[in-house]
Amino acid sequence: MGLTMRYPPTGTSMSTSLSAPAAHPMGDVLLGPSPQRSSAAPAPRPTAVILDLFGTLVAAPSVVERRAAAAQFAAILRVSPAIAESVLSDSWQARHDGQMASTTEVAVHLVTRCDASAACVDELEVLLARLAHVRLQADASLLRALEQLRRGGIRLAVLSDASPDIAEAWNASDLAPHFDAVVFSCRAGAVKPDRLLFRAVLRDLAVAPQQALYCGDGGGDELGGAERADMRAVRVERRGGPSGLAFGETAWSGRAIPNVEALPTLLDRWGRR
């Protein structure tokens, strides 16, 4: 997720919905790699949960929200909303993979790309910070679920494609106190599904891959990336509804739950037949 909306980099696919996941009773979820029951012993209960941010912990933006944000950028840069949105989209990779180290650098980049006045930089920084704060607002029900997981001894981490404005706004959010570790792509220097990200978050949590459960809405091939990093993965329906934007999705036939709020029940029932 970049800036305030999830703008896909040039050449990636973007979609507003995933194919409906197969329905699995909660008690059957994540007993192993196959959706079917097995006579084999269930997989050990995870000791850590790694969560995607946008579309998982907070709502993914809609097309309408994306356009509204682009219009705010356009007003400051004194360009058309179409140009602002194009520049945001074209700069996605650079904003997310570590090429820009701060909100100031993002603002300067956007001003330069739009051939706008340098005097716009300060105002653009303020807008970026304000919208990042809004984007990180979390539902009370989700915060309660995170607290319940922590009381149950589960270590929690966030792993997210994010630009510097999001990373800089994180510590002031209501989400931050609930997590033991956070890995943002702009700080790690790679975007999902690069294995570097999954290794980094496991290292920061001090857990082995087999101890971790990855949970996300499926953008950026994150679920497959987690499995290739030897973690187990579960998909959640995209927070914000099926109209929420994402990019780089791949088919997922594995386990699914309706939302993060279902995780405490999932882990409480872990391994039950």
Coordinates of C-alpha atoms in Angstrom, one line a residue:
M1 CA 0.0 0.0 0.0
G2 CA 1.4 3.3 -0.8
L3 CA 0.7 6.8 0.3
T4 CA -2.9 6.7 1.1
M5 CA -4.2 4.3 -1.5
R6 CA -3.1 1.1 -3.0
Y7 CA -1.8 2.1 -6.4
P8 CA -0.4 -0.8 -8.4
P9 CA 3.0 -0.4 -10.1
T10 CA 3.0 -0.2 -13.9
G11 CA 2.6 -3.6 -15.4
T12 CA 0.9 -5.3 -12.5
S13 CA -2.6 -6.5 -12.5
M14 CA -5.2 -4.8 -10.2
S15 CA -8.5 -6.2 -9.1
T16 CA -11.2 -5.3 -6.8
S17 CA -12.2 -8.8 -5.9
L18 CA -11.0 -12.3 -5.4
S19 CA -12.7 -15.5 -6.3
A20 CA -14.8 -16.7 -3.5
P21 CA -12.9 -19.0 -1.2
A22 CA -14.0 -22.5 -0.4
A23 CA -16.0 -22.6 2.8
H24 CA -14.2 -24.5 5.6
P25 CA -15.7 -25.0 9.1
M26 CA -13.6 -23.1 11.6
G27 CA -12.6 -26.2 13.4
D28 CA -11.1 -27.7 10.2
V29 CA -9.0 -24.7 9.3
L30 CA -5.2 -25.2 9.1
L31 CA -4.9 -28.7 10.3
G32 CA -2.4 -29.2 7.6
P33 CA -1.7 -28.3 3.9
S34 CA -4.9 -29.8 2.6
P35 CA -8.4 -28.6 3.1
Q36 CA -9.5 -32.2 3.8
R37 CA -9.4 -33.9 7.1
S38 CA -6.4 -36.1 7.7
S39 CA -5.7 -39.0 10.1
A40 CA -2.2 -37.5 10.6
A41 CA -1.5 -35.4 13.7
P42 CA -2.5 -31.8 13.3
A43 CA 0.1 -29.2 12.7
P44 CA 1.4 -27.5 15.9
R45 CA -0.4 -24.5 17.1
P46 CA 1.3 -21.3 15.9
T47 CA 3.1 -19.2 18.5
A48 CA 3.2 -16.1 16.2
V49 CA 0.8 -14.5 13.7
I50 CA 2.1 -12.2 11.0
L51 CA -0.5 -9.9 9.5
D52 CA -0.8 -7.9 6.3
L53 CA -1.9 -4.3 6.9
F54 CA -4.1 -2.9 4.1
G55 CA -7.1 -5.0 3.3
T56 CA -6.4 -7.1 6.5
L57 CA -6.0 -4.9 9.5
V58 CA -7.4 -1.8 8.0
A59 CA -9.8 -1.3 5.0
A60 CA -8.4 -1.5 1.5
P61 CA -9.4 1.7 -0.4
S62 CA -12.0 1.8 -3.1
V63 CA -11.7 3.3 -6.5
V64 CA -13.8 6.3 -5.3
E65 CA -11.4 6.8 -2.3
R66 CA -8.4 6.5 -4.6
R67 CA -9.7 9.2 -6.9
A68 CA -10.6 11.5 -4.0
A69 CA -7.0 11.2 -2.7
A70 CA -5.6 11.9 -6.2
A71 CA -7.8 15.0 -6.4
Q72 CA -6.3 16.3 -3.2
F73 CA -2.8 15.7 -4.5
A74 CA -3.7 17.4 -7.8
A75 CA -5.1 20.5 -6.1
I76 CA -1.7 21.0 -4.3
L77 CA 0.4 20.2 -7.3
R78 CA -1.8 22.2 -9.6
V79 CA -2.2 19.4 -12.2
S80 CA -5.2 17.4 -13.3
P81 CA -6.4 14.5 -11.1
A82 CA -5.6 12.2 -14.0
I83 CA -2.0 13.3 -14.0
A84 CA -1.7 13.1 -10.2
E85 CA -3.1 9.6 -10.3
S86 CA -0.7 8.6 -13.1
V87 CA 2.3 9.9 -11.3
L88 CA 1.3 8.1 -8.1
S89 CA 0.8 4.8 -10.0
D90 CA 4.1 5.1 -11.9
S91 CA 6.0 5.8 -8.7
W92 CA 4.6 2.9 -6.7
Q93 CA 7.7 0.8 -6.9
A94 CA 10.1 3.5 -5.9
R95 CA 7.9 4.6 -3.0
H96 CA 7.6 1.1 -1.7
D97 CA 10.9 -0.6 -2.3
G98 CA 13.2 1.7 -0.3
Q99 CA 14.3 4.1 -3.0
M100 CA 12.7 6.9 -1.0
A101 CA 13.6 7.1 2.7
S102 CA 11.1 9.7 4.0
T103 CA 7.9 11.5 3.5
T104 CA 9.9 14.5 2.4
E105 CA 11.6 12.5 -0.3
V106 CA 8.2 11.2 -1.5
A107 CA 6.8 14.8 -1.6
V108 CA 9.9 16.0 -3.5
H109 CA 9.6 13.2 -6.0
L110 CA 5.9 13.9 -6.7
V111 CA 6.6 17.6 -7.1
T112 CA 9.4 16.9 -9.5
R113 CA 7.4 14.4 -11.6
C114 CA 4.5 16.8 -11.9
D115 CA 6.9 19.7 -12.7
A116 CA 5.3 21.6 -9.9
S117 CA 6.7 24.4 -7.8
A118 CA 9.1 23.5 -5.0
A119 CA 6.9 25.5 -2.7
C120 CA 4.4 22.7 -2.9
V121 CA 6.6 20.3 -1.0
D122 CA 5.7 21.3 2.6
E123 CA 2.0 21.3 1.9
L124 CA 2.2 17.9 0.2
E125 CA 4.1 16.5 3.2
V126 CA 1.2 17.7 5.5
L127 CA -1.3 16.0 3.2
L128 CA 0.7 12.8 3.1
A129 CA 0.9 12.6 6.9
R130 CA -2.7 13.4 7.4
L131 CA -3.9 10.8 4.9
A132 CA -1.5 8.2 6.3
H133 CA -3.0 8.8 9.8
V134 CA -6.5 8.3 8.4
R135 CA -5.5 5.1 6.6
L136 CA -4.2 3.6 9.8
Q137 CA -7.5 3.9 11.7
A138 CA -8.6 0.5 13.0
D139 CA -11.9 -0.9 14.1
A140 CA -12.5 -1.4 17.8
S141 CA -13.4 -5.0 17.2
L142 CA -10.1 -5.6 15.5
L143 CA -8.1 -4.0 18.4
R144 CA -10.0 -6.3 20.8
A145 CA -9.1 -9.3 18.8
L146 CA -5.4 -8.4 18.7
E147 CA -5.5 -7.9 22.5
Q148 CA -7.1 -11.3 22.9
L149 CA -4.4 -12.9 20.8
R150 CA -1.7 -11.2 22.9
R151 CA -3.3 -12.3 26.2
G152 CA -3.2 -15.9 24.8
G153 CA 0.6 -15.7 24.4
I154 CA 0.6 -15.1 20.6
R155 CA 3.4 -12.9 19.3
L156 CA 2.2 -10.5 16.6
A157 CA 3.8 -8.8 13.7
V158 CA 2.9 -6.7 10.7
L159 CA 4.4 -7.3 7.3
S160 CA 3.2 -4.7 4.7
D161 CA 4.1 -3.1 1.4
A162 CA 4.1 0.5 2.6
S163 CA 5.6 3.9 1.7
P164 CA 7.5 6.1 4.1
D165 CA 4.5 8.2 5.0
I166 CA 2.8 5.1 6.4
A167 CA 5.9 3.9 8.1
E168 CA 6.4 7.3 9.8
A169 CA 2.7 7.5 10.9
W170 CA 2.7 3.9 12.3
N171 CA 4.0 4.6 15.9
A172 CA 1.2 7.1 16.5
S173 CA -1.5 4.7 15.4
D174 CA -3.8 2.7 17.7
L175 CA -2.4 -0.5 16.1
A176 CA 1.2 0.0 17.0
P177 CA 1.1 -1.0 20.7
H178 CA -0.4 -4.4 19.8
F179 CA 2.6 -5.6 17.7
D180 CA 5.9 -7.1 18.7
A181 CA 7.5 -6.4 15.3
V182 CA 6.7 -4.5 12.1
V183 CA 8.4 -4.8 8.7
F184 CA 7.5 -2.2 6.1
S185 CA 8.7 -2.8 2.5
C186 CA 10.1 0.8 2.3
R187 CA 12.4 0.1 5.2
A188 CA 13.4 -3.5 4.2
G189 CA 14.1 -2.6 0.6
A190 CA 11.8 -5.1 -1.2
V191 CA 8.2 -5.7 -1.9
K192 CA 6.0 -8.8 -1.6
P193 CA 6.5 -11.6 -2.3
D194 CA 10.2 -11.2 -1.9
R195 CA 11.5 -13.8 0.6
L196 CA 13.7 -11.1 2.2
L197 CA 10.5 -9.6 3.8
F198 CA 9.4 -12.9 5.3
R199 CA 12.8 -13.7 6.6
A200 CA 13.1 -10.3 8.2
V201 CA 9.8 -10.5 10.0
L202 CA 10.6 -14.0 11.3
R203 CA 14.0 -12.7 12.5
D204 CA 12.4 -9.8 14.3
L205 CA 9.9 -12.1 16.0
A206 CA 12.6 -14.6 16.8
V207 CA 10.4 -17.5 15.6
A208 CA 11.0 -20.3 13.2
P209 CA 8.8 -20.4 10.0
Q210 CA 6.9 -23.5 11.2
Q211 CA 5.8 -21.5 14.3
A212 CA 4.3 -18.7 12.3
L213 CA 0.9 -18.2 10.7
Y214 CA 0.6 -15.6 7.9
C215 CA -2.7 -13.9 7.5
G216 CA -3.6 -11.5 4.6
D217 CA -6.2 -10.6 2.0
G218 CA -4.0 -12.0 -0.8
G219 CA -2.6 -9.0 -2.6
G220 CA 1.0 -9.1 -3.9
D221 CA 1.0 -12.9 -3.9
E222 CA 1.6 -12.6 -0.2
L223 CA 0.0 -16.0 0.7
G224 CA 2.1 -17.9 -1.7
G225 CA 5.1 -16.0 -0.6
A226 CA 4.5 -17.0 3.0
E227 CA 4.2 -20.6 2.0
R228 CA 7.4 -20.5 0.0
A229 CA 9.0 -19.1 3.1
D230 CA 7.8 -22.3 4.9
M231 CA 5.1 -20.6 6.9
R232 CA 1.5 -21.6 7.0
A233 CA -1.0 -19.1 5.5
V234 CA -4.7 -18.2 5.8
R235 CA -6.6 -15.8 3.7
V236 CA -9.0 -13.2 5.1
E237 CA -11.8 -11.6 3.1
R238 CA -10.6 -8.2 2.1
R239 CA -11.4 -5.6 4.8
G240 CA -13.4 -2.8 3.3
G241 CA -15.4 -5.2 1.1
P242 CA -15.0 -6.7 -2.4
S243 CA -14.6 -3.2 -4.0
G244 CA -11.3 -2.7 -2.1
L245 CA -8.3 -2.3 -4.4
A246 CA -5.3 -4.7 -4.5
F247 CA -2.7 -5.7 -6.9
G248 CA -0.7 -8.7 -7.9
E249 CA -3.3 -11.2 -6.7
T250 CA -2.9 -14.9 -7.5
A251 CA -5.4 -17.7 -7.1
W252 CA -5.7 -19.1 -3.6
S253 CA -7.4 -22.5 -2.8
G254 CA -6.1 -22.7 0.7
R255 CA -7.7 -21.9 4.0
A256 CA -9.8 -18.8 4.5
I257 CA -11.5 -17.0 7.4
P258 CA -13.9 -14.0 7.3
N259 CA -11.7 -11.5 9.1
V260 CA -8.9 -11.0 11.7
E261 CA -11.5 -11.0 14.4
A262 CA -11.9 -14.8 13.7
L263 CA -8.3 -15.5 14.6
P264 CA -8.7 -16.0 18.4
T265 CA -11.4 -18.6 17.7
L266 CA -9.3 -20.3 15.1
L267 CA -6.3 -20.6 17.4
D268 CA -8.4 -21.7 20.4
R269 CA -9.8 -24.5 18.3
W270 CA -6.5 -25.4 16.7
G271 CA -6.0 -29.1 16.2
R272 CA -9.5 -30.1 17.2
R273 CA -11.2 -32.7 15.1

